[in-house]
PDB file of C-alpha atoms in Angstrom:
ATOM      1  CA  UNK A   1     -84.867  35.381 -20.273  1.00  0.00           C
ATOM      2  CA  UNK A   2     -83.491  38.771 -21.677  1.00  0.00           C
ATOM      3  CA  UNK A   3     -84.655  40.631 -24.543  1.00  0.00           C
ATOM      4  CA  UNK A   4     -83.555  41.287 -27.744  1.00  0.00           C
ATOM      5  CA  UNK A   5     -82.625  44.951 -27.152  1.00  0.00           C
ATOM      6  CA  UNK A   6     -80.722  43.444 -23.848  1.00  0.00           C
ATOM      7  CA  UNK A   7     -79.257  41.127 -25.567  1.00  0.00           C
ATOM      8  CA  UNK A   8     -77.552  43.651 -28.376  1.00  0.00           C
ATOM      9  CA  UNK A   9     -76.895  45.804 -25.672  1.00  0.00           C
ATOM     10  CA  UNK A  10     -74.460  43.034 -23.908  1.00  0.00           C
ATOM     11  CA  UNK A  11     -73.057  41.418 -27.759  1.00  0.00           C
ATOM     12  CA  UNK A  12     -71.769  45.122 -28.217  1.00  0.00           C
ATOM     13  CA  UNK A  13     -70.313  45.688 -24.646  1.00  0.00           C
ATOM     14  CA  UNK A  14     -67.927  42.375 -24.774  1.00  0.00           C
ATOM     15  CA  UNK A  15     -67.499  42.265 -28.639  1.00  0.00           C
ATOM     16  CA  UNK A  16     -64.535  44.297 -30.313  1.00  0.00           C
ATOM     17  CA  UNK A  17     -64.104  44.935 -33.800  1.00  0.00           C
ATOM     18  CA  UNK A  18     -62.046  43.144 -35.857  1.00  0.00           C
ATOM     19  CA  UNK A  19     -58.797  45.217 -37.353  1.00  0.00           C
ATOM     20  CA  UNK A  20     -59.768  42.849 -41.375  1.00  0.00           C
ATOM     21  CA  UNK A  21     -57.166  44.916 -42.858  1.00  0.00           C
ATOM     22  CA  UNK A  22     -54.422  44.075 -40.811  1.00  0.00           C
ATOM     23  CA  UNK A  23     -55.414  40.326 -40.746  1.00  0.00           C
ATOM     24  CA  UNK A  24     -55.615  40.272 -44.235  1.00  0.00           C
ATOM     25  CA  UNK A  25     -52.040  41.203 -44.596  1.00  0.00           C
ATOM     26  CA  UNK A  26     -51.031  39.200 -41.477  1.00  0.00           C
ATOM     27  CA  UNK A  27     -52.596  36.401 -43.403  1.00  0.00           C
ATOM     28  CA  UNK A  28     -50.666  36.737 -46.486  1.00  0.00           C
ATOM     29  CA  UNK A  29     -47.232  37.436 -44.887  1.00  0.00           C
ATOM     30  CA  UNK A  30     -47.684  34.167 -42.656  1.00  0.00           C
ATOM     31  CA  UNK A  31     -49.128  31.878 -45.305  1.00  0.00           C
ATOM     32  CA  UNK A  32     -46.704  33.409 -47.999  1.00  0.00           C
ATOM     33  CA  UNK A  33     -43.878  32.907 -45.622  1.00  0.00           C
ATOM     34  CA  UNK A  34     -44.812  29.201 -45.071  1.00  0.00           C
ATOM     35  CA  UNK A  35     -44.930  29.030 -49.005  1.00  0.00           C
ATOM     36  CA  UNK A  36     -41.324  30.260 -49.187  1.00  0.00           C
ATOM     37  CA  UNK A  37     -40.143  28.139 -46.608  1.00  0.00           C
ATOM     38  CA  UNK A  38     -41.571  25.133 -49.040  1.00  0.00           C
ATOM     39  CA  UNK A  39     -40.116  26.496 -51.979  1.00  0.00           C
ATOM     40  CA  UNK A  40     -36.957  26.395 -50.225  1.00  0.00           C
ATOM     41  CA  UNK A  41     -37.477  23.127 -49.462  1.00  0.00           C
ATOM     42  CA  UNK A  42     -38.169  22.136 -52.942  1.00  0.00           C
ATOM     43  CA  UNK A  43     -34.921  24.025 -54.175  1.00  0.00           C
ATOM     44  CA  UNK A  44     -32.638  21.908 -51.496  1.00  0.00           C
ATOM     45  CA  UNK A  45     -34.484  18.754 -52.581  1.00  0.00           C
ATOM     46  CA  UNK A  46     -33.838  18.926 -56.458  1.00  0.00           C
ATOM     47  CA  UNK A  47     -30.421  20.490 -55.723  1.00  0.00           C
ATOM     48  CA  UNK A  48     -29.158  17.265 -53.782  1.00  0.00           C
ATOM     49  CA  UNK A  49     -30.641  15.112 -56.836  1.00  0.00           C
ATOM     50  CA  UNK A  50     -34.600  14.400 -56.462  1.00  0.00           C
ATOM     51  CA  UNK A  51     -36.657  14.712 -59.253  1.00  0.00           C
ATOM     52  CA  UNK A  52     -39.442  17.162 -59.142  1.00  0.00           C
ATOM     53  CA  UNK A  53     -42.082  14.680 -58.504  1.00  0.00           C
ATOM     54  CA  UNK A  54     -40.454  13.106 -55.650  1.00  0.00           C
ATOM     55  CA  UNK A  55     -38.781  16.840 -54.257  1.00  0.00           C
ATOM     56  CA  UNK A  56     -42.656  18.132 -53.717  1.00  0.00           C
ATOM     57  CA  UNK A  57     -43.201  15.016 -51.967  1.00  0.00           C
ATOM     58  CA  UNK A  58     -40.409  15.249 -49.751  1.00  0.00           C
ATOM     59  CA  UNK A  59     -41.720  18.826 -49.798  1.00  0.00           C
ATOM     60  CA  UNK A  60     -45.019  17.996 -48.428  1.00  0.00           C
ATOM     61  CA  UNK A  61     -43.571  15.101 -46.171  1.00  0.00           C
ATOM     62  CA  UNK A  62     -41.272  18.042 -44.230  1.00  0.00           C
ATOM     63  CA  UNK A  63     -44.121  20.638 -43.784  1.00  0.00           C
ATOM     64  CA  UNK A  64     -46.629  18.001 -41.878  1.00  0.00           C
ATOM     65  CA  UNK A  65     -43.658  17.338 -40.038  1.00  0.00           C
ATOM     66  CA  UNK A  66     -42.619  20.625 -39.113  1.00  0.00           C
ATOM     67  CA  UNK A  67     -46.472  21.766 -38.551  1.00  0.00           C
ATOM     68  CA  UNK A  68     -46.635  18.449 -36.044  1.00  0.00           C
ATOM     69  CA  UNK A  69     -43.844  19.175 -34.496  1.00  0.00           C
ATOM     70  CA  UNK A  70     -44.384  22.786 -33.825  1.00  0.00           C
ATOM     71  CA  UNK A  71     -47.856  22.101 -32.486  1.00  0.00           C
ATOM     72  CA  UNK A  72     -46.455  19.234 -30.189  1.00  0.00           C
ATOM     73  CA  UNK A  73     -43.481  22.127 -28.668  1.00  0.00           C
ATOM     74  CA  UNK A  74     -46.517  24.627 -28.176  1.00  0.00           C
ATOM     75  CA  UNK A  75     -45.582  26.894 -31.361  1.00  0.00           C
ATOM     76  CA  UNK A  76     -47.923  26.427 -33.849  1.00  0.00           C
ATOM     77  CA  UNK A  77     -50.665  27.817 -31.466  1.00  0.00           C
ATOM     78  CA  UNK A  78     -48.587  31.342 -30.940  1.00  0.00           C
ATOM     79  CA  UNK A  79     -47.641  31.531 -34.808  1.00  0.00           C
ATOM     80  CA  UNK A  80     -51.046  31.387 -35.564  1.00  0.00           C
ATOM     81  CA  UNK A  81     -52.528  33.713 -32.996  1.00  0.00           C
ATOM     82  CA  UNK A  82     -50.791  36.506 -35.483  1.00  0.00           C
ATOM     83  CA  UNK A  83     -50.882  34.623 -38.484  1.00  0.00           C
ATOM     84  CA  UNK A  84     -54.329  33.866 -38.571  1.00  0.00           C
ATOM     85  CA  UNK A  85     -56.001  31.792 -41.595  1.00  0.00           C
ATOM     86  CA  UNK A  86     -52.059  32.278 -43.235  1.00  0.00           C
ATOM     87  CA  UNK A  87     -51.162  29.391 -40.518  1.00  0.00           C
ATOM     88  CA  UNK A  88     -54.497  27.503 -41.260  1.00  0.00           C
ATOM     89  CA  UNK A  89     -54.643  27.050 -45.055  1.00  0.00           C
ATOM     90  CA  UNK A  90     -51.250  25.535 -45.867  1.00  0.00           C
ATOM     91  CA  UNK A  91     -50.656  21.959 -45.433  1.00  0.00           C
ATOM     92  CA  UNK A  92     -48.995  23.024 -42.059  1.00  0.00           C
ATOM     93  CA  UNK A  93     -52.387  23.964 -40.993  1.00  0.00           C
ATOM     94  CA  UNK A  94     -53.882  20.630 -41.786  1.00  0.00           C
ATOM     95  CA  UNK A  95     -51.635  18.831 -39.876  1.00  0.00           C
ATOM     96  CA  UNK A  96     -51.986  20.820 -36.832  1.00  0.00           C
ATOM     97  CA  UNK A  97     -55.616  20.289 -36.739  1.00  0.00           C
ATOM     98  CA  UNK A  98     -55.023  16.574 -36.887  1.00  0.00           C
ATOM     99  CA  UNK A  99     -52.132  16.688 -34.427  1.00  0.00           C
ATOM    100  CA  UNK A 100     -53.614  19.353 -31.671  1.00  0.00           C
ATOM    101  CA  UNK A 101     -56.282  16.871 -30.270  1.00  0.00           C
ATOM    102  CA  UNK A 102     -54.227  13.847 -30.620  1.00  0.00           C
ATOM    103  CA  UNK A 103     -52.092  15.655 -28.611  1.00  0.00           C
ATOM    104  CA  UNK A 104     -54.737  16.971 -26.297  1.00  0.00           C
ATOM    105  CA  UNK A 105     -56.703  13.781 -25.904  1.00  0.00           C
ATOM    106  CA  UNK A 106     -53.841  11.276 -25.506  1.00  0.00           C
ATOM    107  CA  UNK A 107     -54.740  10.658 -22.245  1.00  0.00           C
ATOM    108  CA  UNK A 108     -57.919   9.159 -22.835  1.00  0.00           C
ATOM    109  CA  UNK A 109     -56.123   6.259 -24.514  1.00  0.00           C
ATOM    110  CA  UNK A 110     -54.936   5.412 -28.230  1.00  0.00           C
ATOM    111  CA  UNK A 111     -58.043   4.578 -29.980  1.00  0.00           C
ATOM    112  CA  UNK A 112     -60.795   6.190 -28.012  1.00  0.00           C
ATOM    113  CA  UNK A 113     -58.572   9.412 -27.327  1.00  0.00           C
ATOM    114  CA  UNK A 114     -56.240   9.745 -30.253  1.00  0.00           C
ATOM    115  CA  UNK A 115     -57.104   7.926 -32.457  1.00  0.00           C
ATOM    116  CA  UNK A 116     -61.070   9.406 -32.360  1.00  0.00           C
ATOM    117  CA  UNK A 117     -60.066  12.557 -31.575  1.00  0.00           C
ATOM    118  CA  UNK A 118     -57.719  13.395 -34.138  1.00  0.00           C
ATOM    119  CA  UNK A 119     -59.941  13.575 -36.734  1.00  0.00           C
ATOM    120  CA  UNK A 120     -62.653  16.105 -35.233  1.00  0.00           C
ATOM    121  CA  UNK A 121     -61.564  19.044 -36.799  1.00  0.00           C
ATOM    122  CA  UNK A 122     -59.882  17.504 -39.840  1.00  0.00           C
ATOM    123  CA  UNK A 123     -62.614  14.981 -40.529  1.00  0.00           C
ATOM    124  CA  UNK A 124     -65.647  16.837 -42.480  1.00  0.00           C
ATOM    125  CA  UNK A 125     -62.429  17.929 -44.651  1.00  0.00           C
ATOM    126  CA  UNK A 126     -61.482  14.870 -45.444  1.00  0.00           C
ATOM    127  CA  UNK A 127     -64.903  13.775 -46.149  1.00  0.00           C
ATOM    128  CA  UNK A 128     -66.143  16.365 -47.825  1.00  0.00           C
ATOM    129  CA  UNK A 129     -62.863  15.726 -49.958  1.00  0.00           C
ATOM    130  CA  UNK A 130     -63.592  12.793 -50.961  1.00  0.00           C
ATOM    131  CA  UNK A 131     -67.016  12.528 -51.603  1.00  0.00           C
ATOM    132  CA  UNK A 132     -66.179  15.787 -53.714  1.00  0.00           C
ATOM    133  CA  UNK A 133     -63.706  13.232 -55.985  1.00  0.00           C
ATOM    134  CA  UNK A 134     -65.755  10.407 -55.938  1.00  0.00           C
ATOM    135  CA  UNK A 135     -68.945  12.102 -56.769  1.00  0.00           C
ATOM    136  CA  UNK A 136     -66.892  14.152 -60.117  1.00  0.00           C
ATOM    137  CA  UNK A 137     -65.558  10.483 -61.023  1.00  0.00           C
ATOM    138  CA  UNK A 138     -69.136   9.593 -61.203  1.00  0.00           C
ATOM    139  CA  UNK A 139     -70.099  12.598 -63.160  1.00  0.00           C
ATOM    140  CA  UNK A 140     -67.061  12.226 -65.488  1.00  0.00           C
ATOM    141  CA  UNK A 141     -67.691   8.682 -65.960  1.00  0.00           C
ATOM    142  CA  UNK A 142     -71.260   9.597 -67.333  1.00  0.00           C
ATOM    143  CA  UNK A 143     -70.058  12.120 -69.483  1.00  0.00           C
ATOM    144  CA  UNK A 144     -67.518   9.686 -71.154  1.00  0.00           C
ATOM    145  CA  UNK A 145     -70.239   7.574 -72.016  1.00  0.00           C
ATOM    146  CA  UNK A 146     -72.132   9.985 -73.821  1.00  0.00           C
ATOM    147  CA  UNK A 147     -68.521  10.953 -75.545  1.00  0.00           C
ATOM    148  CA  UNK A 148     -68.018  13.832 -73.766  1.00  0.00           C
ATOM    149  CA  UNK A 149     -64.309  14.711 -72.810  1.00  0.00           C
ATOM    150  CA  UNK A 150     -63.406  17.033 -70.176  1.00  0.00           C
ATOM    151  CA  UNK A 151     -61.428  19.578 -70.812  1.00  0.00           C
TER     152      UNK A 151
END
């Protein structure tokens, strides 16, 4: 068992400080960029004819593809080694954390490598997500009675 003091002493020998500043504006320029690339998207999409309800759809459709599809080529991975929580937040993001341990733990089988495995990163999101909705339906629901509106 080591000490305290030892134990500092070792947490500040391997550890390195983080360079915030210039992850910050990694951050920005990668997630920015991947909100361009969408907005292109969108712009193609109601250019050859869609409707903007069904061009952000199409939208959101292309980016889980291309985030899939970079993560299953190795990519995603490498972009986001530079691009830090700029790779993580869009919907990109999302869909590689379903994707990478699908793709990882395929060869444990379909349902008790995929298809269990898929969902260990992206899971608590999705249920924190909905319980999130389900519990402000409730809320809302009790308000209405009462006559409240929400804004």
């Amino acid at each position: 068992m080591i000490s305290k003091q030892e134990y500092s002493k070792l947490v500040k020998k391997y550890s390195h400080n983080s360079p915030i500043f210039k992850d910050c504006v990694l951050a920005f320029l990668f997630g920015g960029g991947i909100c361009t690339i969408g907005q292109g998207f969108q712009n193609l999409y109601q250019y050859l004819g869609f409707n903007k309800d069904d061009a952000g759809c199409f939208v959101s459709v292309t980016l889980v593809f291309l985030g899939v599809l970079l993560t299953f080529i190795g990519w995603y991975d490498n972009i986001a080694k530079y691009g830090g929580a700029g790779t993580l937040i869009p919907i990109t993001g999302f869909a590689n954390s379903i994707a990478s341990p699908a793709i990882e733990f395929k060869s444990e089988g379909l349902v008790l490598g995929m298809g269990a495995k898929m969902f260990v990163i992206a899971g608590p999101v999705l249920v924190y997500g909905i319980s999130a909705s389900v519990i402000c339906g409730i809320i809302l629901q009790i308000l209405s009675f009462f006559g409240i509106k929400p804004l």
